[in-house]
Tab-separated table of C-alpha atoms and ligand atoms in Angstrom:
chain	number	residue	atom	x	y	z
A	1040	UNK	CA	58.834	60.277	23.742
A	1041	UNK	CA	57.612	59.232	20.281
A	1042	UNK	CA	53.838	58.590	19.999
A	1043	UNK	CA	54.314	54.956	19.568
A	1044	UNK	CA	56.381	54.403	22.885
A	1045	UNK	CA	53.784	56.327	24.749
A	1046	UNK	CA	51.001	54.137	23.395
A	1047	UNK	CA	52.913	51.062	24.137
A	1048	UNK	CA	53.254	52.251	27.750
A	1049	UNK	CA	49.713	52.723	27.843
A	1050	UNK	CA	49.016	49.386	26.573
A	1051	UNK	CA	51.089	47.722	28.986
A	1052	UNK	CA	49.427	49.681	31.809
A	1053	UNK	CA	46.135	48.446	30.723
A	1054	UNK	CA	47.041	45.063	30.236
A	1055	UNK	CA	48.769	44.966	33.488
A	1056	UNK	CA	45.613	45.990	35.164
A	1057	UNK	CA	43.630	43.278	33.242
A	1058	UNK	CA	46.250	40.779	34.556
A	1059	UNK	CA	45.950	41.907	38.080
A	1060	UNK	CA	42.002	41.411	37.694
A	1061	UNK	CA	42.629	37.938	36.232
A	1062	UNK	CA	44.861	36.864	39.127
A	1063	UNK	CA	42.168	38.404	41.739
A	1064	UNK	CA	39.468	35.997	40.072
A	1065	UNK	CA	41.848	33.345	39.961
A	1066	UNK	CA	42.240	33.503	43.715
A	1067	UNK	CA	38.454	33.701	44.157
A	1068	UNK	CA	38.009	30.557	41.792
A	1069	UNK	CA	40.928	28.761	43.715
A	1070	UNK	CA	39.347	29.353	47.101
A	1071	UNK	CA	35.885	28.268	45.739
A	1072	UNK	CA	37.464	24.850	44.862
A	1073	UNK	CA	39.427	24.394	47.961
A	1074	UNK	CA	38.321	26.007	51.274
A	1075	UNK	CA	35.086	28.041	50.661
A	1076	UNK	CA	32.150	27.035	52.784
A	1077	UNK	CA	29.339	25.768	50.800
A	1078	UNK	CA	26.927	28.472	51.859
A	1079	UNK	CA	29.074	31.156	50.156
A	1080	UNK	CA	28.574	30.080	46.570
A	1081	UNK	CA	25.712	32.499	45.605
A	1082	UNK	CA	27.887	35.557	46.484
A	1083	UNK	CA	31.100	34.103	45.147
A	1084	UNK	CA	29.302	33.670	41.627
A	1085	UNK	CA	28.468	37.473	41.867
A	1086	UNK	CA	32.000	38.234	42.696
A	1087	UNK	CA	33.508	36.346	39.836
A	1088	UNK	CA	30.962	37.796	37.632
A	1089	UNK	CA	31.660	41.443	38.471
A	1090	UNK	CA	35.676	40.569	38.002
A	1091	UNK	CA	34.853	39.050	34.593
A	1092	UNK	CA	32.925	42.050	33.539
A	1093	UNK	CA	35.644	44.373	34.752
A	1094	UNK	CA	38.223	42.461	32.790
A	1095	UNK	CA	36.090	42.342	29.601
A	1096	UNK	CA	35.808	46.212	29.772
A	1097	UNK	CA	39.456	46.487	29.827
A	1098	UNK	CA	39.978	44.219	27.080
A	1099	UNK	CA	37.703	45.854	24.678
A	1100	UNK	CA	38.562	49.429	25.677
A	1101	UNK	CA	38.494	51.480	22.313
A	1102	UNK	CA	41.659	53.097	23.177
A	1103	UNK	CA	43.484	49.821	22.707
A	1104	UNK	CA	42.594	49.828	19.121
A	1105	UNK	CA	44.143	53.351	18.553
A	1106	UNK	CA	47.308	52.518	20.738
A	1107	UNK	CA	47.847	49.266	18.610
A	1108	UNK	CA	47.354	51.196	15.472
A	1109	UNK	CA	50.062	53.669	16.736
A	1110	UNK	CA	52.221	50.832	17.647
A	1111	UNK	CA	51.920	49.156	14.500
A	1112	UNK	CA	52.809	52.221	12.438
A	1113	UNK	CA	56.069	52.636	14.275
A	1114	UNK	CA	57.359	49.219	15.458
A	1115	UNK	CA	59.592	49.105	18.419
A	1116	UNK	CA	62.296	46.373	19.180
A	1117	UNK	CA	61.514	42.611	18.777
A	1118	UNK	CA	60.250	42.105	22.301
A	1119	UNK	CA	57.670	44.904	21.781
A	1120	UNK	CA	56.781	43.737	18.178
A	1121	UNK	CA	55.902	40.279	19.874
A	1122	UNK	CA	53.885	41.841	22.794
A	1123	UNK	CA	51.832	44.133	20.064
A	1124	UNK	CA	50.993	41.203	17.747
A	1125	UNK	CA	49.799	39.297	20.844
A	1126	UNK	CA	47.687	42.159	22.225
A	1127	UNK	CA	46.240	42.720	18.694
A	1128	UNK	CA	45.208	39.095	18.624
A	1129	UNK	CA	43.423	39.379	22.019
A	1130	UNK	CA	41.895	42.558	21.202
A	1131	UNK	CA	40.525	41.298	17.764
A	1132	UNK	CA	39.067	38.322	19.439
A	1133	UNK	CA	37.519	40.204	22.235
A	1134	UNK	CA	35.881	42.981	19.953
A	1135	UNK	CA	34.761	40.222	17.223
A	1136	UNK	CA	32.126	39.054	19.764
A	1137	UNK	CA	28.911	41.165	20.140
A	1138	UNK	CA	28.546	41.799	23.962
A	1139	UNK	CA	24.925	40.453	23.940
A	1140	UNK	CA	26.300	37.048	22.591
A	1141	UNK	CA	29.215	36.922	25.281
A	1142	UNK	CA	26.521	37.563	27.938
A	1143	UNK	CA	24.183	34.966	26.516
A	1144	UNK	CA	27.013	32.461	26.358
A	1145	UNK	CA	27.928	32.900	30.050
A	1146	UNK	CA	24.419	32.512	31.295
A	1147	UNK	CA	23.541	29.703	29.059
A	1148	UNK	CA	26.896	27.874	29.821
A	1149	UNK	CA	26.538	28.348	33.764
A	1150	UNK	CA	22.965	26.785	33.556
A	1151	UNK	CA	23.831	24.030	31.027
A	1152	UNK	CA	26.832	22.907	33.273
A	1153	UNK	CA	24.307	22.414	36.025
A	1154	UNK	CA	21.931	20.332	33.877
A	1155	UNK	CA	24.902	18.391	32.497
A	1156	UNK	CA	25.693	17.478	36.383
A	1157	UNK	CA	22.000	16.331	36.956
A	1158	UNK	CA	21.908	14.531	33.783
A	1159	UNK	CA	25.066	12.778	34.097
A	1160	UNK	CA	24.282	11.474	37.787
A	1161	UNK	CA	20.933	10.256	36.299
A	1162	UNK	CA	22.709	9.096	33.023
A	1163	UNK	CA	19.833	10.613	31.085
A	1164	UNK	CA	20.944	12.256	28.049
A	1165	UNK	CA	17.464	13.371	27.275
A	1166	UNK	CA	17.643	15.811	30.125
A	1167	UNK	CA	20.698	17.405	28.876
A	1168	UNK	CA	19.700	17.536	25.195
A	1169	UNK	CA	17.851	20.849	25.091
A	1170	UNK	CA	20.898	22.399	26.753
A	1171	UNK	CA	23.424	20.812	24.360
A	1172	UNK	CA	21.231	22.023	21.430
A	1173	UNK	CA	21.415	25.455	22.560
A	1174	UNK	CA	25.073	25.316	23.380
A	1175	UNK	CA	25.763	24.129	20.043
A	1176	UNK	CA	23.735	26.785	18.153
A	1177	UNK	CA	25.458	29.513	20.362
A	1178	UNK	CA	28.891	28.123	19.701
A	1179	UNK	CA	28.370	28.054	16.042
A	1180	UNK	CA	27.395	31.704	16.271
A	1181	UNK	CA	30.371	32.416	18.283
A	1182	UNK	CA	32.518	30.689	15.701
A	1183	UNK	CA	31.007	32.429	12.921
A	1184	UNK	CA	31.903	35.682	14.531
A	1185	UNK	CA	35.540	34.744	15.166
A	1186	UNK	CA	36.551	32.980	12.131
A	1187	UNK	CA	38.840	34.623	9.640
A	1188	UNK	CA	41.550	33.894	7.292
A	1189	UNK	CA	39.927	30.627	5.819
A	1190	UNK	CA	39.364	29.101	9.230
A	1191	UNK	CA	36.412	26.560	9.703
A	1192	UNK	CA	34.188	26.939	12.762
A	1193	UNK	CA	36.156	24.351	14.613
A	1194	UNK	CA	39.395	26.182	13.795
A	1195	UNK	CA	38.128	29.410	15.158
A	1196	UNK	CA	37.282	28.050	18.251
A	1197	UNK	CA	40.363	25.815	18.628
A	1198	UNK	CA	42.428	28.870	17.784
A	1199	UNK	CA	41.572	30.285	21.278
A	1200	UNK	CA	43.318	27.370	22.974
A	1201	UNK	CA	46.106	26.528	20.575
A	1202	UNK	CA	46.888	29.647	18.490
A	1203	UNK	CA	47.204	28.802	14.792
A	1204	UNK	CA	45.872	25.206	15.222
A	1205	UNK	CA	43.472	23.893	12.335
A	1206	UNK	CA	41.781	20.704	11.999
A	1207	UNK	CA	43.520	19.931	8.847
A	1208	UNK	CA	46.883	19.783	10.425
A	1209	UNK	CA	45.656	17.913	13.326
A	1210	UNK	CA	44.102	15.087	11.170
A	1211	UNK	CA	47.446	14.797	9.657
A	1212	UNK	CA	49.174	14.406	12.753
A	1213	UNK	CA	46.399	12.128	14.409
A	1214	UNK	CA	46.078	9.532	11.426
A	1215	UNK	CA	49.274	7.583	12.009
A	1216	UNK	CA	49.067	8.231	15.614
A	1217	UNK	CA	45.953	6.229	15.807
A	1218	UNK	CA	47.126	3.364	13.540
A	1219	UNK	CA	50.222	3.152	15.739
A	1220	UNK	CA	48.309	3.059	18.892
A	1221	UNK	CA	45.862	0.618	17.876
A	1222	UNK	CA	48.752	-1.693	16.639
A	1223	UNK	CA	50.631	-0.959	19.873
A	1224	UNK	CA	47.776	-2.146	21.843
A	1225	UNK	CA	47.292	-5.261	19.964
A	1226	UNK	CA	51.082	-6.236	20.347
A	1227	UNK	CA	50.703	-6.007	24.009
A	1228	UNK	CA	48.131	-8.829	23.918
A	1229	UNK	CA	51.064	-11.028	23.180
A	1230	UNK	CA	53.407	-9.562	26.117
A	1231	UNK	CA	53.391	-10.487	29.742
A	1232	UNK	CA	51.021	-8.289	31.718
A	1233	UNK	CA	52.398	-6.862	34.827
A	1234	UNK	CA	51.287	-7.997	38.262
A	1235	UNK	CA	48.892	-5.794	40.120
A	1236	UNK	CA	49.495	-6.667	43.694
A	1237	UNK	CA	50.384	-3.299	45.015
A	1238	UNK	CA	47.371	-1.611	43.352
A	1239	UNK	CA	44.654	-1.755	45.809
A	1240	UNK	CA	47.147	-1.412	48.926
A	1241	UNK	CA	45.788	0.932	51.698
A	1242	UNK	CA	48.057	3.930	52.778
A	1243	UNK	CA	47.191	6.634	55.299
A	1244	UNK	CA	46.639	10.152	53.646
A	1245	UNK	CA	49.235	11.882	55.718
A	1246	UNK	CA	51.817	9.331	54.271
A	1247	UNK	CA	50.724	9.855	50.692
A	1248	UNK	CA	50.665	13.605	51.232
A	1249	UNK	CA	54.281	13.862	52.483
A	1250	UNK	CA	55.512	11.333	49.867
A	1251	UNK	CA	53.911	13.574	46.872
A	1252	UNK	CA	55.255	16.682	48.540
A	1253	UNK	CA	58.728	15.562	48.637
A	1254	UNK	CA	58.633	14.412	44.895
A	1255	UNK	CA	57.037	17.810	43.857
A	1256	UNK	CA	60.027	19.512	45.998
A	1257	UNK	CA	62.522	17.384	44.186
A	1258	UNK	CA	60.990	18.401	40.656
A	1259	UNK	CA	62.023	21.902	41.907
A	1260	UNK	CA	58.381	23.446	42.556
A	1261	UNK	CA	59.187	26.557	44.494
A	1262	UNK	CA	56.972	26.357	47.722
A	1263	UNK	CA	57.919	30.089	48.508
A	1264	UNK	CA	55.744	30.938	45.512
A	1265	UNK	CA	53.236	28.262	45.536
A	1266	UNK	CA	51.225	25.693	47.693
A	1267	UNK	CA	49.661	22.292	47.327
A	1268	UNK	CA	46.006	21.794	48.699
A	1269	UNK	CA	43.276	19.394	47.846
A	1270	UNK	CA	40.188	19.488	45.630
A	1271	UNK	CA	37.848	16.874	43.994
A	1272	UNK	CA	39.670	17.597	40.524
A	1273	UNK	CA	43.362	18.378	40.736
A	1274	UNK	CA	44.138	21.521	38.873
A	1275	UNK	CA	46.940	24.336	38.918
A	1276	UNK	CA	46.016	28.083	38.784
A	1277	UNK	CA	48.498	31.066	38.882
A	1278	UNK	CA	47.896	34.029	41.001
A	1279	UNK	CA	50.471	36.010	39.347
A	1280	UNK	CA	53.426	34.118	39.882
A	1281	UNK	CA	52.083	32.613	43.048
A	1282	UNK	CA	51.023	29.185	41.833
A	1283	UNK	CA	48.602	26.981	43.350
A	1284	UNK	CA	48.335	23.091	42.841
A	1285	UNK	CA	45.682	20.990	44.180
A	1286	UNK	CA	45.705	17.083	44.292
A	1287	UNK	CA	43.480	14.245	45.809
A	1288	UNK	CA	43.950	11.379	47.434
A	1289	UNK	CA	42.204	7.813	47.402
A	1290	UNK	CA	43.222	5.504	50.375
A	1291	UNK	CA	44.048	2.513	48.034
A	1292	UNK	CA	45.651	4.505	45.148
A	1293	UNK	CA	48.804	6.290	45.882
A	1294	UNK	CA	50.091	6.168	42.311
A	1295	UNK	CA	46.987	8.207	41.195
A	1296	UNK	CA	47.966	10.809	43.833
A	1297	UNK	CA	51.671	10.764	42.644
A	1298	UNK	CA	50.612	11.003	38.955
A	1299	UNK	CA	48.194	13.812	39.474
A	1300	UNK	CA	50.648	15.759	41.639
A	1301	UNK	CA	53.486	15.226	39.251
A	1302	UNK	CA	51.090	16.478	36.408
A	1303	UNK	CA	49.890	19.509	38.139
A	1304	UNK	CA	53.522	20.197	39.366
A	1305	UNK	CA	54.510	20.391	35.635
A	1306	UNK	CA	52.025	22.992	35.072
A	1307	UNK	CA	53.110	24.726	38.150
A	1308	UNK	CA	56.920	24.810	36.884
A	1309	UNK	CA	55.709	26.312	33.761
A	1310	UNK	CA	53.791	29.025	35.556
A	1311	UNK	CA	56.790	29.744	37.790
A	1312	UNK	CA	59.255	29.759	34.894
A	1313	UNK	CA	57.212	32.519	33.013
A	1314	UNK	CA	59.259	35.579	33.228
A	1315	UNK	CA	58.078	37.895	36.221
A	1316	UNK	CA	59.469	41.088	34.630
A	1317	UNK	CA	57.064	40.557	31.965
A	1318	UNK	CA	53.959	40.304	34.406
A	1319	UNK	CA	51.003	41.984	32.917
A	1320	UNK	CA	52.282	41.468	29.316
A	1321	UNK	CA	51.665	38.588	26.847
A	1322	UNK	CA	55.324	37.946	27.131
A	1323	UNK	CA	54.708	36.829	30.670
A	1324	UNK	CA	51.777	34.369	29.800
A	1325	UNK	CA	51.548	30.957	28.876
A	1326	UNK	CA	51.419	30.524	25.016
A	1327	UNK	CA	48.929	27.620	24.664
A	1328	UNK	CA	47.044	24.855	26.379
A	1329	UNK	CA	48.826	22.247	24.394
A	1330	UNK	CA	52.312	23.585	25.343
A	1331	UNK	CA	51.089	24.049	29.027
A	1332	UNK	CA	49.773	20.436	28.689
A	1333	UNK	CA	53.283	19.233	27.534
A	1334	UNK	CA	54.845	20.467	30.601
A	1335	UNK	CA	52.530	18.341	32.784
A	1336	UNK	CA	52.710	15.287	30.767
A	1337	UNK	CA	56.512	15.233	30.463
A	1338	UNK	CA	56.791	15.328	34.332
A	1339	UNK	CA	53.979	12.939	34.964
A	1340	UNK	CA	54.857	10.431	32.099
A	1341	UNK	CA	58.296	10.809	30.822
A	1342	UNK	CA	59.784	11.305	34.299
A	1343	UNK	CA	57.191	9.749	36.574
A	1344	UNK	CA	56.335	6.618	34.785
A	1345	UNK	CA	59.939	5.770	33.690
A	1346	UNK	CA	62.120	3.039	35.113
A	1347	UNK	CA	64.999	5.492	35.965
A	1348	UNK	CA	62.766	7.659	37.972
A	1349	UNK	CA	61.521	4.676	40.101
A	1350	UNK	CA	65.165	3.572	40.618
A	1351	UNK	CA	65.712	6.791	42.335
A	1352	UNK	CA	62.212	7.113	43.861
A	1353	UNK	CA	61.958	3.727	45.580
A	1354	UNK	CA	63.889	4.648	48.786
A	1355	UNK	CA	61.731	7.767	49.174
A	1356	UNK	CA	58.581	5.907	48.618
A	1357	UNK	CA	59.633	3.144	51.280
A	1358	UNK	CA	60.613	5.986	53.698
A	1359	UNK	CA	57.250	7.980	53.226
A	1360	UNK	CA	54.717	5.046	52.636
A	1361	UNK	CA	56.342	2.636	55.260
A	1362	UNK	CA	55.176	-1.142	55.082
A	1363	UNK	CA	52.998	-0.681	52.229
A	1364	UNK	CA	55.893	-0.969	49.825
A	1365	UNK	CA	57.300	-4.175	51.413
A	1366	UNK	CA	57.724	-6.828	48.707
A	1367	UNK	CA	57.808	-4.013	46.096
A	1368	UNK	CA	60.755	-2.829	44.009
A	1369	UNK	CA	61.481	-0.237	41.393
A	1370	UNK	CA	60.631	-2.548	38.641
A	1371	UNK	CA	57.315	-3.515	39.884
A	1372	UNK	CA	55.955	-0.093	40.447
A	1373	UNK	CA	57.390	1.150	37.157
A	1374	UNK	CA	55.494	-1.586	35.618
A	1375	UNK	CA	52.315	-1.298	37.576
A	1376	UNK	CA	52.122	2.633	36.409
A	1377	UNK	CA	52.339	1.776	32.895
A	1378	UNK	CA	49.510	-0.983	32.755
A	1379	UNK	CA	47.397	-0.641	29.709
A	1380	UNK	CA	43.525	-1.005	29.779
A	1381	UNK	CA	41.316	0.057	27.071
A	1382	UNK	CA	38.462	1.467	28.977
A	1383	UNK	CA	35.432	3.934	28.949
A	1384	UNK	CA	36.627	6.885	30.825
A	1385	UNK	CA	39.009	9.521	29.446
A	1386	UNK	CA	40.524	10.777	32.658
A	1387	UNK	CA	41.292	7.497	33.953
A	1388	UNK	CA	42.944	6.184	30.594
A	1389	UNK	CA	46.482	5.088	30.285
A	1390	UNK	CA	49.127	6.366	27.820
A	1391	UNK	CA	48.381	4.019	25.124
A	1392	UNK	CA	44.638	4.674	24.800
A	1393	UNK	CA	44.147	8.141	26.193
A	1394	UNK	CA	44.689	9.770	22.844
A	1395	UNK	CA	42.041	7.551	21.273
A	1396	UNK	CA	39.475	8.962	23.491
A	1397	UNK	CA	40.689	12.433	22.570
A	1398	UNK	CA	40.333	11.482	18.750
A	1399	UNK	CA	36.594	10.530	19.355
A	1400	UNK	CA	35.743	13.928	20.792
A	1401	UNK	CA	37.776	15.676	18.028
A	1402	UNK	CA	35.642	13.761	15.378
A	1403	UNK	CA	32.375	14.585	17.095
A	1404	UNK	CA	32.806	18.265	17.690
A	1405	UNK	CA	34.078	18.994	14.161
A	1406	UNK	CA	30.740	17.359	13.100
A	1407	UNK	CA	28.721	19.013	15.607
A	1408	UNK	CA	30.163	22.677	14.608
A	1409	UNK	CA	29.871	21.858	10.867
A	1410	UNK	CA	26.185	20.849	11.389
A	1411	UNK	CA	26.898	17.330	9.988
A	1412	UNK	CA	25.912	15.654	13.383
A	1413	UNK	CA	22.940	16.856	15.299
A	1414	UNK	CA	22.932	17.027	18.951
A	1415	UNK	CA	20.154	14.352	19.393
A	1416	UNK	CA	22.478	11.792	17.506
A	1417	UNK	CA	25.437	12.477	19.823
A	1418	UNK	CA	25.065	8.996	21.931
A	1419	UNK	CA	24.747	6.809	18.998
A	1420	UNK	CA	27.764	8.234	17.326
A	1421	UNK	CA	29.709	8.350	20.335
A	1422	UNK	CA	29.012	4.791	21.184
A	1423	UNK	CA	29.842	3.759	17.547
A	1424	UNK	CA	33.229	5.562	17.743
A	1425	UNK	CA	34.209	3.996	21.075
A	1426	UNK	CA	33.617	0.609	19.480
A	1427	UNK	CA	35.688	1.444	16.673
A	1428	UNK	CA	38.693	3.210	18.005
A	1429	UNK	CA	38.790	1.455	21.503
A	1430	UNK	CA	37.095	-1.653	21.185
A	1431	UNK	CA	35.041	-1.153	24.139
A	1432	UNK	CA	31.114	-1.042	24.245
A	1433	UNK	CA	29.437	1.908	26.177
A	1434	UNK	CA	26.898	0.558	28.743
A	1435	UNK	CA	25.213	3.907	29.402
A	1436	UNK	CA	25.600	7.733	28.724
A	1437	UNK	CA	27.187	8.443	32.236
A	1438	UNK	CA	30.071	6.495	31.091
A	1439	UNK	CA	29.600	7.554	27.625
A	1440	UNK	CA	28.989	11.014	26.095
A	1441	UNK	CA	27.936	12.557	29.452
A	1442	UNK	CA	31.414	11.827	31.079
A	1443	UNK	CA	33.197	15.129	30.457
A	1444	UNK	CA	32.124	18.603	31.581
A	1445	UNK	CA	33.563	20.374	28.597
A	1446	UNK	CA	30.918	20.759	26.227
A	1447	UNK	CA	28.338	21.789	28.730
A	1448	UNK	CA	30.520	24.828	29.437
A	1449	UNK	CA	30.963	25.821	26.019
A	1450	UNK	CA	34.575	24.341	25.435
A	1451	UNK	CA	34.694	23.011	21.720
A	1452	UNK	CA	38.086	22.739	20.206
A	1453	UNK	CA	39.637	22.164	23.448
A	1454	UNK	CA	40.229	18.371	23.822
A	1455	UNK	CA	42.966	17.995	21.066
A	1456	UNK	CA	45.220	20.284	23.169
A	1457	UNK	CA	45.419	17.192	25.610
A	1458	UNK	CA	47.042	14.984	22.649
A	1459	UNK	CA	49.006	17.916	21.369
A	1460	UNK	CA	50.481	18.021	24.951
A	1461	UNK	CA	51.424	14.486	24.663
A	1462	UNK	CA	52.967	14.770	21.226
A	1463	UNK	CA	54.996	17.959	22.315
A	1464	UNK	CA	56.018	16.502	25.593
A	1465	UNK	CA	57.668	13.522	23.738
A	1466	UNK	CA	59.383	15.767	21.235
A	1467	UNK	CA	60.684	18.094	24.110
A	1468	UNK	CA	61.929	15.070	26.233
A	1469	UNK	CA	63.740	13.604	23.269
A	1470	UNK	CA	65.455	16.931	22.486
A	1471	UNK	CA	66.277	17.455	26.362
A	1472	UNK	CA	67.582	13.877	26.422
A	1473	UNK	CA	69.977	14.595	23.640
A	1474	UNK	CA	71.071	18.138	24.792
A	1475	UNK	CA	71.593	16.937	28.364
A	1476	UNK	CA	73.603	13.550	27.614
A	1477	UNK	CA	70.796	11.185	28.671
A	1478	UNK	CA	67.766	11.742	31.014
A	1479	UNK	CA	68.075	8.459	32.498
A	1480	UNK	CA	71.004	8.960	34.394
A	1481	UNK	CA	69.911	12.352	35.747
A	1482	UNK	CA	66.674	10.805	36.860
A	1483	UNK	CA	68.411	7.804	38.558
A	1484	UNK	CA	70.499	10.307	40.497
A	1485	UNK	CA	67.331	12.394	41.432
A	1486	UNK	CA	69.005	15.468	39.705
A	1487	UNK	CA	65.860	17.064	38.084
A	1488	UNK	CA	67.474	20.525	37.797
A	1489	UNK	CA	69.029	20.172	34.355
A	1490	UNK	CA	65.657	19.139	32.751
A	1491	UNK	CA	63.865	21.943	34.655
A	1492	UNK	CA	66.264	24.522	33.418
A	1493	UNK	CA	66.250	23.209	29.654
A	1494	UNK	CA	62.439	23.337	29.931
A	1495	UNK	CA	62.860	26.886	31.375
A	1496	UNK	CA	65.214	28.233	28.730
A	1497	UNK	CA	63.478	26.541	25.751
A	1498	UNK	CA	59.721	26.993	26.713
A	1499	UNK	CA	58.761	28.810	29.870
A	1500	UNK	CA	60.957	31.892	29.541
A	1501	UNK	CA	59.519	32.882	26.222
A	1502	UNK	CA	55.971	33.477	27.301
A	1503	UNK	CA	54.000	34.063	24.176
A	1504	UNK	CA	56.922	35.620	22.366
A	1505	UNK	CA	56.660	32.889	19.637
A	1506	UNK	CA	53.619	30.985	18.474
A	1507	UNK	CA	53.341	27.363	19.516
A	1508	UNK	CA	54.495	26.062	16.358
A	1509	UNK	CA	57.537	28.236	16.215
A	1510	UNK	CA	58.475	27.530	19.943
A	1511	UNK	CA	58.314	23.921	18.919
A	1512	UNK	CA	60.681	24.310	16.057
A	1513	UNK	CA	63.075	26.609	18.014
A	1514	UNK	CA	63.213	24.245	20.894
A	1515	UNK	CA	63.515	21.016	19.085
A	1516	UNK	CA	64.622	21.939	15.584
A	1517	UNK	CA	61.478	20.175	14.028
A	1518	UNK	CA	57.703	20.974	13.421
A	1519	UNK	CA	55.419	18.981	15.753
A	1520	UNK	CA	55.185	15.189	14.743
A	1521	UNK	CA	53.721	11.924	16.460
A	1522	UNK	CA	56.772	10.210	15.820
A	1523	UNK	CA	58.583	10.876	19.077
A	1524	UNK	CA	55.654	9.838	21.073
A	1525	UNK	CA	55.287	6.666	19.138
A	1526	UNK	CA	58.722	5.691	19.719
A	1527	UNK	CA	58.769	6.683	23.345
A	1528	UNK	CA	55.687	4.766	23.953
A	1529	UNK	CA	56.538	1.632	22.008
A	1530	UNK	CA	60.060	1.390	23.673
A	1531	UNK	CA	58.436	1.626	27.087
A	1532	UNK	CA	55.521	-0.701	26.653
A	1533	UNK	CA	57.560	-3.220	24.920
A	1534	UNK	CA	59.967	-3.297	27.980
A	1535	UNK	CA	57.188	-3.308	30.517
A	1536	UNK	CA	55.337	-6.098	28.714
A	1537	UNK	CA	58.532	-8.161	28.103
A	1538	UNK	CA	58.203	-8.066	24.236
A	1539	UNK	CA	61.330	-8.740	22.364
B	2981	ZN	ZN1	46.910	19.295	32.705
């Protein structure tokens, strides 16, 4: 066996161990968010910390560097080259960060997150400020360790979530998007706002639950390799091919439960669609957060908020939800789930304003990382941008700059992946529509398999074989743009608001 083949096998074996450790941590984390009794928190934190340490030891094992050198000297086939390229990327990132900084980041972020929780409840930014200052300083240090090839600090951090993404590229994507979204919102003022009669109707939880389960089953989620439970904030986590979704129910908002479950279901289909033969290799992993989010948004919005979907779904809704659906029809529910209302909270935002919330955060975190904005000036800048981008006045910091957990746990460069997900989703949906001869007819018939298979063949099955940008070009024939998203949303909202 040539030395490089041997080295590659060693790399795969170690990478598989790291994946098994990651999957075990995921199970601990899933349990913590779903069924763990409150008194188990301290010990669980220790368990998770130990798993993280073991994972980091494997990720930075100096033998990896030697094996990678050997593999690069004698490249194998295409698959092997792609896996080695991604392993090199992971190894470089893990070893660029000094262990002391990693430990300080972990300790600070865990405490800062708790301080953020208290400050948010009290709507008291001053309480959180010392922690934010510390977090920003540490993230700047982290970015300075990671940045290479002309990246800015922000670029270096964003690269962890969306490989290859740079702020310059995003600014080019976001500028026309912002203009179009603002113009679209103004056009809607001249249209007819859909009635909101169904919105506050109370429906028993077991009925809501059987309804959303039926929809996720129709999407093709495999319950032999996954399950749905409940948590305060819905999420999807993979325990190595076994995919756990969570959702939540409000007694008077079944559309929220449906949207959340279809969203997490889309993430789940991606995880279930990753090639299991490559488990433990980068080729068996999701490529980026933006691509991941495209899968959830596609099912949540392009499917679940389409007229064609509701034409199929209405009898199922009536069957599961009972009398609550009396006097409703497909058109009224389709219109209702596409209502647009500029507001303060990102996670409650509609499709026409969501990305404006993201752009506010994108502006601010670039300035914080570059040192152009001081942490103490965050609330003022936040409120100013909300007025400018969304036309809303922020009444307090709880509903302003303290609303998201991300920055308190050190996630800078993360928010734009949500908007990229929306853009990728629209571009994938347009291509799938063309390739499958029209998605509407399939959705009206409740035939979701062709769409799921198209996504599998063009996105899921590749793992990290291609970069996100390459994957987009291969799947759709073009680089990512905001054009498909703008067209899709304009068409739909003009229809919902009866604008000629
Ligand atoms: Zn998501």
